[in-house]
Short mmCIF file of C-alpha atoms and ligand atoms in Angstrom, two decimals:
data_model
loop_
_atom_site.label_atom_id
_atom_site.label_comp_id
_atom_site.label_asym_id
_atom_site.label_seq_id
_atom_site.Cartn_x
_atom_site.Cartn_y
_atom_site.Cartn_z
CA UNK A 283 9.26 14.07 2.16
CA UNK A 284 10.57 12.37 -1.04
CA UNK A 285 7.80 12.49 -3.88
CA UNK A 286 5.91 9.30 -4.78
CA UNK A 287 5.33 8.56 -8.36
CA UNK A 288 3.82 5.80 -10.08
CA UNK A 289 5.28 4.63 -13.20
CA UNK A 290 5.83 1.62 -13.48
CA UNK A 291 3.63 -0.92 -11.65
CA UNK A 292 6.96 -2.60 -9.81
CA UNK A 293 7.09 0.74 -8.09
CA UNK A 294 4.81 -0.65 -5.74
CA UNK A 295 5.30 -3.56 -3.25
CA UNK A 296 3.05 -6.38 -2.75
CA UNK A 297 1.90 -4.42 0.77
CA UNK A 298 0.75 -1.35 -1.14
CA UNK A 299 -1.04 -3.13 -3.80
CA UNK A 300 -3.39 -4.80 -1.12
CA UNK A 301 -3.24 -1.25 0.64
CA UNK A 302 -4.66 0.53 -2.70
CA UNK A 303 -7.44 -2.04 -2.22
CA UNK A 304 -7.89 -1.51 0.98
CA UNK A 305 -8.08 2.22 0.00
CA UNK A 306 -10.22 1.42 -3.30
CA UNK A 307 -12.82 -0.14 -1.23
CA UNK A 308 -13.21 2.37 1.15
CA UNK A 309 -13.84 4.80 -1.78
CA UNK A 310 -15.92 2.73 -3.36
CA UNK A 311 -18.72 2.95 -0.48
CA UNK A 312 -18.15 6.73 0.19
CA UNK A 313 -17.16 8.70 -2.89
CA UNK A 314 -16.93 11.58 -1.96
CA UNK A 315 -14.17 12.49 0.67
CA UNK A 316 -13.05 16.11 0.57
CA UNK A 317 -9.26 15.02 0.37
CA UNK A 318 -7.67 17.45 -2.22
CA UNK A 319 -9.67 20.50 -1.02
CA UNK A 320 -7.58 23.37 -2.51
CA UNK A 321 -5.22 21.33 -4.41
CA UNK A 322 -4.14 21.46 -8.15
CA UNK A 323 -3.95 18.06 -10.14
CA UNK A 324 -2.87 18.48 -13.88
CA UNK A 325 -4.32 16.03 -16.29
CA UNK A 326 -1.88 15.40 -19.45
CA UNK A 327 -3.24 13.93 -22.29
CA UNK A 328 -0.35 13.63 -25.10
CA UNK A 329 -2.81 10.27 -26.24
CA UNK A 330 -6.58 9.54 -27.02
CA UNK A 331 -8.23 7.86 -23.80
CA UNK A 332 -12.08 8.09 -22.45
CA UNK A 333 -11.86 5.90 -19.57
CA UNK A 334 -8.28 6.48 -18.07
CA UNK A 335 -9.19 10.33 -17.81
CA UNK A 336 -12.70 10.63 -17.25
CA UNK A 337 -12.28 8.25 -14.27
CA UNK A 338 -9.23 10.23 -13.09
CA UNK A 339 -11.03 13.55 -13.21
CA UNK A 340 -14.11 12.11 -11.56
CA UNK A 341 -11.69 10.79 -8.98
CA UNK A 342 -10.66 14.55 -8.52
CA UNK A 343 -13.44 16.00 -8.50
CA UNK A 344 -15.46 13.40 -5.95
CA UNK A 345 -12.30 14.36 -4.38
CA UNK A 346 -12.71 17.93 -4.13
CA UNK A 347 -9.60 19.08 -6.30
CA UNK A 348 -9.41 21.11 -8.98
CA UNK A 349 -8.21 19.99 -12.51
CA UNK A 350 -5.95 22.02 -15.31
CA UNK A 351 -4.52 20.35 -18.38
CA UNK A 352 -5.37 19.45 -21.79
CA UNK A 353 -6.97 16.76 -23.94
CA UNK A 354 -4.69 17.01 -26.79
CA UNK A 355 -1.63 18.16 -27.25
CA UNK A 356 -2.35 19.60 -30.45
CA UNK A 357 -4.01 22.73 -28.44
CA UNK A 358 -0.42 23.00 -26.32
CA UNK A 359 2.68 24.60 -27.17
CA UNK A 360 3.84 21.14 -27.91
CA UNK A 361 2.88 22.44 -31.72
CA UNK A 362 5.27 25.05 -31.17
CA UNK A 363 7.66 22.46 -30.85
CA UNK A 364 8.02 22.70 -26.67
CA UNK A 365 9.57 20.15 -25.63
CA UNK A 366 8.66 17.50 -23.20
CA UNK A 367 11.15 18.49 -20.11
CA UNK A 368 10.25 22.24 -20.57
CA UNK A 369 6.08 21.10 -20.48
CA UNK A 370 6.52 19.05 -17.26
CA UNK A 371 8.98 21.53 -15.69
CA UNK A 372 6.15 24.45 -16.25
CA UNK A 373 3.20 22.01 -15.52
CA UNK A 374 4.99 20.74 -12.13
CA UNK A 375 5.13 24.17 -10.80
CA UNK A 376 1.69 25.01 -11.40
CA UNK A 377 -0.09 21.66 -10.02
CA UNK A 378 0.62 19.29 -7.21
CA UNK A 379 0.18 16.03 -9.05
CA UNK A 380 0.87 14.98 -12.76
CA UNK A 381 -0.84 12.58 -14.37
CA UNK A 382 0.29 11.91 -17.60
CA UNK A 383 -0.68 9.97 -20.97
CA UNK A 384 1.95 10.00 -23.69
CA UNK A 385 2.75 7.29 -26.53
CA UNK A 386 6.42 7.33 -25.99
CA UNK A 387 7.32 4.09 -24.02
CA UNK A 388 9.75 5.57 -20.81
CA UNK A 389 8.42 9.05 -20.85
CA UNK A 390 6.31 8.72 -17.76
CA UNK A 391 9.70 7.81 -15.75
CA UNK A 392 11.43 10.98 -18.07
CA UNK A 393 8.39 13.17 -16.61
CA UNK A 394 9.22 12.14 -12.87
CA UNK A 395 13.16 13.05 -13.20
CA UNK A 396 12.01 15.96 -14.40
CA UNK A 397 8.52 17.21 -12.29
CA UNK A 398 8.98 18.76 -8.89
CA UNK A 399 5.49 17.11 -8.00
CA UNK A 400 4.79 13.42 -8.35
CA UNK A 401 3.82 11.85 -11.91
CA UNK A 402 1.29 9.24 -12.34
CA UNK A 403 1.69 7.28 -15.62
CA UNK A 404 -1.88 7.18 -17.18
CA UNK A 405 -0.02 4.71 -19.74
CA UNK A 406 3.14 5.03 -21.68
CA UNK A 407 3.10 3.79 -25.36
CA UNK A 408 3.27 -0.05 -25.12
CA UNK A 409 5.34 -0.24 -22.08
CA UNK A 410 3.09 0.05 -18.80
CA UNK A 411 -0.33 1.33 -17.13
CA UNK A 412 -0.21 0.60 -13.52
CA UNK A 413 -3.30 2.48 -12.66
CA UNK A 414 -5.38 0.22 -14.99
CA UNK A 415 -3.48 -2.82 -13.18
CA UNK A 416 -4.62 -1.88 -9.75
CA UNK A 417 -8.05 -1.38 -11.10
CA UNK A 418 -7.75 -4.78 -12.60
CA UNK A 419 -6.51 -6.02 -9.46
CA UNK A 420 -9.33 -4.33 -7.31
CA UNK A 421 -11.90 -6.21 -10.20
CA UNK A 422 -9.79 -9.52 -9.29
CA UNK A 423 -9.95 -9.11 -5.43
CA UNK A 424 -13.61 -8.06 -5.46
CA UNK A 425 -14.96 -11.28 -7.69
CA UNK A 426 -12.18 -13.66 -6.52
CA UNK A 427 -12.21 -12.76 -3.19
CA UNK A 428 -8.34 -13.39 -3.07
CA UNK A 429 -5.40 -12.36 -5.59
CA UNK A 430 -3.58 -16.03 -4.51
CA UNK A 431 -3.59 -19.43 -6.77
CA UNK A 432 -5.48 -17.86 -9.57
CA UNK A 433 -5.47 -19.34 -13.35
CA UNK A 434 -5.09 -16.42 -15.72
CA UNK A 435 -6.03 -16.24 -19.33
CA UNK A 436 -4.18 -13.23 -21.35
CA UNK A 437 -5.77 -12.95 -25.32
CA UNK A 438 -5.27 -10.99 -28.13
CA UNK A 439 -2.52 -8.69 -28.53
CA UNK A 440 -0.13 -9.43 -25.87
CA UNK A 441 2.99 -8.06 -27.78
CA UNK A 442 1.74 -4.67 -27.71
CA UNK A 443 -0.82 -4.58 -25.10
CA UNK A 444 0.47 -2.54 -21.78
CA UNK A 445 -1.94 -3.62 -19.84
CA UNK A 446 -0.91 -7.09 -19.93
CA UNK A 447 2.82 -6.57 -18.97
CA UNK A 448 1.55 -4.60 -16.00
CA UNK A 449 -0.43 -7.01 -14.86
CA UNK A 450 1.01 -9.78 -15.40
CA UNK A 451 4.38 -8.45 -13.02
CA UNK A 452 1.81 -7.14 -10.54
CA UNK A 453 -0.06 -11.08 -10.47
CA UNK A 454 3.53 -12.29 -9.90
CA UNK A 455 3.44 -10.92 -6.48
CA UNK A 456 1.33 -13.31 -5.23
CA UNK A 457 0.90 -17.05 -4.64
CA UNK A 458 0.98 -19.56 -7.10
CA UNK A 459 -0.04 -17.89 -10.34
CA UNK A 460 -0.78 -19.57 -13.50
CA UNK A 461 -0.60 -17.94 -16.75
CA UNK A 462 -2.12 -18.77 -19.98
CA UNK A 463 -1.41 -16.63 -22.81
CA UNK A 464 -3.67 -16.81 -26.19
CA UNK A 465 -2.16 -14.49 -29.14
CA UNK A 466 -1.60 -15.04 -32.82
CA UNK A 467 2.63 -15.38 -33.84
CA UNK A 468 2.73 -11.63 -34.61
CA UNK A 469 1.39 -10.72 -31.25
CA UNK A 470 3.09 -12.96 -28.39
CA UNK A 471 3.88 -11.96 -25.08
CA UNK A 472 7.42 -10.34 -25.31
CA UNK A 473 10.52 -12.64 -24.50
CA UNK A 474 11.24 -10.45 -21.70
CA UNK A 475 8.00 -10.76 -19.41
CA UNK A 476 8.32 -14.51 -20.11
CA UNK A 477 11.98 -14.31 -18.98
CA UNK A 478 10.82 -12.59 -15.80
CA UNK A 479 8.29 -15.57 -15.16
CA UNK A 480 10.67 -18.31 -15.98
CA UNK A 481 13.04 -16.74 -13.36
CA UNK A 482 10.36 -16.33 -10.35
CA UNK A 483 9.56 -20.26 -10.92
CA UNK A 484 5.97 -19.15 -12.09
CA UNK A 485 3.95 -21.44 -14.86
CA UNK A 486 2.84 -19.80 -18.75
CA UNK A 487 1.41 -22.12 -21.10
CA UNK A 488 1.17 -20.67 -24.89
CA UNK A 489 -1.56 -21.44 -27.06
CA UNK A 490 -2.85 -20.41 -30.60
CA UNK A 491 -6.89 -21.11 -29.66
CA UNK A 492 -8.57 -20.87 -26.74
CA UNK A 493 -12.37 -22.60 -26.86
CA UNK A 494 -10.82 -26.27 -25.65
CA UNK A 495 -9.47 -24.77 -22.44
CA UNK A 496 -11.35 -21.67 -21.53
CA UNK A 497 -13.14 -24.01 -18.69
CA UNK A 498 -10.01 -23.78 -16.31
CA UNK A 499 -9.96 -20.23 -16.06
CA UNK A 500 -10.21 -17.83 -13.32
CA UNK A 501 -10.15 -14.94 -15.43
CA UNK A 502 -10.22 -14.27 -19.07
CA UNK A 503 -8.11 -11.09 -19.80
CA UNK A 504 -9.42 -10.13 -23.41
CA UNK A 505 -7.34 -7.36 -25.26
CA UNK A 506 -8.05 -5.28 -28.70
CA UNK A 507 -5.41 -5.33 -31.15
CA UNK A 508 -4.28 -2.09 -31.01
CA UNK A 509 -4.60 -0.15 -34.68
CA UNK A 510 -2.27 3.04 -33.46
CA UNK A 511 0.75 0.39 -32.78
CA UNK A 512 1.05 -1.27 -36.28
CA UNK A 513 3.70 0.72 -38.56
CA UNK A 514 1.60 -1.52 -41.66
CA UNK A 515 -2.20 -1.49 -41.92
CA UNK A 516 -1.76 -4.75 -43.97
CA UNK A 517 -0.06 -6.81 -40.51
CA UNK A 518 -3.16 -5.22 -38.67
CA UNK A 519 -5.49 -6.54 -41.27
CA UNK A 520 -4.74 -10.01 -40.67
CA UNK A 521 -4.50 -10.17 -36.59
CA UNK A 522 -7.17 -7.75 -35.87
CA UNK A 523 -10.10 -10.05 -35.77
CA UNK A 524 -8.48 -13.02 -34.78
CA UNK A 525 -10.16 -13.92 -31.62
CA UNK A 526 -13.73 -13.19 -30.84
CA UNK A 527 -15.11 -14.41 -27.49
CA UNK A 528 -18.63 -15.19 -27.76
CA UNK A 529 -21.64 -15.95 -25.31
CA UNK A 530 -21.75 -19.82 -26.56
CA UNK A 531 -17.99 -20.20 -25.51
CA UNK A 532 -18.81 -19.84 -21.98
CA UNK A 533 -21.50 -22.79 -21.23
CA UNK A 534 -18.38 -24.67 -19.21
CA UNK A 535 -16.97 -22.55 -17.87
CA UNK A 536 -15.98 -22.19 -14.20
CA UNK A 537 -18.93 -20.43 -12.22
CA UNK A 538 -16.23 -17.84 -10.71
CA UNK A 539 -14.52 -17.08 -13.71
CA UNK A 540 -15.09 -13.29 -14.86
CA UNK A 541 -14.28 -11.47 -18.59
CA UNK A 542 -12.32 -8.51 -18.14
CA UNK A 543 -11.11 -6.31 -20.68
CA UNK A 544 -10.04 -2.92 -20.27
CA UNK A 545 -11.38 -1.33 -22.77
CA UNK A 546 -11.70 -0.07 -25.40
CA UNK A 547 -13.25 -3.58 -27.02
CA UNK A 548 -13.77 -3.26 -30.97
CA UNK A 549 -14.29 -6.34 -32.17
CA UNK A 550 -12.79 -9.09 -29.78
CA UNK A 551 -15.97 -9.55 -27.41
CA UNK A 552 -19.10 -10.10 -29.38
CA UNK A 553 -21.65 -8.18 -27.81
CA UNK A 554 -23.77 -11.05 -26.90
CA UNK A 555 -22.00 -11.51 -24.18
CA UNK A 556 -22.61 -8.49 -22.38
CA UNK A 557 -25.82 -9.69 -20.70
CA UNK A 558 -23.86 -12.63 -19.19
CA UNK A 559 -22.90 -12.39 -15.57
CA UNK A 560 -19.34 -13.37 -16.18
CA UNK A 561 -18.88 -10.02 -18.30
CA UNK A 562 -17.35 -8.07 -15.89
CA UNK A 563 -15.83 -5.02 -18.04
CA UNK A 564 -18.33 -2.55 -17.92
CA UNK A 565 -17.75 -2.47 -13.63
CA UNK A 566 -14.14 -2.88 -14.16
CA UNK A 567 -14.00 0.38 -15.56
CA UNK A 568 -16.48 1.97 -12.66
CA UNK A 569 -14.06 0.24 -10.32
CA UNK A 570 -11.20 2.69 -11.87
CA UNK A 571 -12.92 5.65 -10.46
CA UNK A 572 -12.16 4.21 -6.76
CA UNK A 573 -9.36 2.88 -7.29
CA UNK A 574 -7.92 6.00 -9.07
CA UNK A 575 -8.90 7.89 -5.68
CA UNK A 576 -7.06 5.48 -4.06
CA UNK A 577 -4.31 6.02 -5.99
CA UNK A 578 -4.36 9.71 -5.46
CA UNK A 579 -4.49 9.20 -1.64
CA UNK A 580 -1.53 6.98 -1.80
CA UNK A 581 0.81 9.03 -4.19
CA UNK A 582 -0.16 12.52 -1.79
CA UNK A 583 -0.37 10.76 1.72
CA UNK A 584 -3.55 12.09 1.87
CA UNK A 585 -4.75 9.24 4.20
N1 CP B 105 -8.40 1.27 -20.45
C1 CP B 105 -7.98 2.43 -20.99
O1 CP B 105 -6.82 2.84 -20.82
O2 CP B 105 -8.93 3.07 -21.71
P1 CP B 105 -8.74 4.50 -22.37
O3 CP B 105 -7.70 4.37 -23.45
O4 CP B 105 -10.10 4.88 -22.89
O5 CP B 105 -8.26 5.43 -21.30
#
């Protein structure tokens, strides 16, 4: 059987999204379902994350597998100066699934040409994170109750932000999208993802601010500027606080609409809005750990 891997989140069609959710929900009420009894999963870490591994190697272990793999490649032979086609090569034959972090954008789809076992793309530098998108979607699904006609609000860093690229392609999918993006000049939503809208027929609306309009959205994607991207501290300096969302912005807005962020926030939720019922983050990120077993499932046709 050909391998599945998941790098980008167009590697998926429409029908398997809504089957990972399917899938996710099923986890979500029993945990713990003995699927990778006696399998191998290695867990590749080239880049800092708490959430995006933690949540995969609870999904393992709820699962029943067993994890190898490192943190940081510092402690690899990466030091050594191994290269990245000899470390997947060894890895692949040692492990039945890959999942991989690594800052170089395209070396999640390098990984899969080269593994012998599937690759899942835990994020690759600024280009795409489909796991967080399904987990995004899953959030969307669960306090939407549909993925159709939604009204989208992307802030903050948007240029380098993988997250949003994922999910905005993934939201494209369905019906009748509307997208509202929210980033300073130096951050704006690449040319190409707008391209890709403008071609599929689907609305975007730019803006600078957000507090006048907040009150038509669905959802309010938030995103942190992202330090590690900036080649100059001094452009960092003067986008990174830029927008703030606080508790008194949300007095009018819609009663469904839902924060989601994926985290980590530093300063671009204030945390006074935590205790409001539209802060969804905090479950977003539990909602990882299902839909990361889900994911799992899928990629090794374990259900
Ligand atoms: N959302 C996310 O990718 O978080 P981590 O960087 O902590 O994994």
């Amino acid at each position: 059987m050909e391998k599945k891997d998941l790098i980008s989140i167009m590697d998926y069609s429409k029908e398997e999204y809504l089957r990972i959710m399917e899938l996710a929900a099923d986890f979500e009420k029993t945990p713990n379902q003995k699927l990778l009894d006696g399998k191998v999963v290695a867990s590749l870490f080239f880049e800092p994350s708490t959430r995006t591994r933690l949540s995969f190697e609870t999904a393992i272990n709820r699962m029943g597998g067993r994890i190898v793999g490192f943190t940081d490649a510092g402690s690899s032979s990466v030091t050594k100066g191994e290269t990245l086609h000899d470390t997947i090569k060894m890895v692949s034959h040692y492990s039945d699934l890959v999942v991989m972090r690594h800052p170089l954008e395209g070396s999640a789809r390098y990984a899969a040409e080269v593994s012998d076992v599937p690759i899942i793309n835990a994020g690759d530098g600024a280009n795409q994170h489909p796991t967080q998108t399904l987990l995004d979607m899953y959030s969307i699904i669960k306090t939407q109750k549909t993925l159709d006609n939604l009204n989208i609000f992307m802030v903050g860093d948007l240029k380098y932000g993988r997250t949003v690229h994922s999910l905005l392609m993934a939201m494209s999918q369905f019906e009748n999208p509307i997208f509202n993006f929210i980033a300073p000049e130096e951050l704006q939503m690449p040319k190409e993802y707008k391209m890709y809208l403008r071609e599929k027929g689907i609305r975007y609306f730019e803006h600078k601010e957000f507090t006048d309009i907040i009150s038509e959205a669905d959802i309010v994607y938030m995103t942190r500027v992202q330090k590690e991207r900036f080649s100059d501290p001094i452009e960092y300096e003067k986008v990174k606080n830029v927008y703030i969302l606080k508790n008194e912005m949300l007095e009018n807005t819609k009663p469904n609409m839902r924060i989601l962020h994926p985290l980590p926030r530093v300063n671009e939720i204030h945390t006074d809005v935590d205790q409001n019922e539209k802060a969804y983050y905090f479950t977003q990120a539990l909602n990882g750990v299902f839909t990361r077993e889900a994911i799992i499932a899928h990629t090794l046709n374990l259900k």
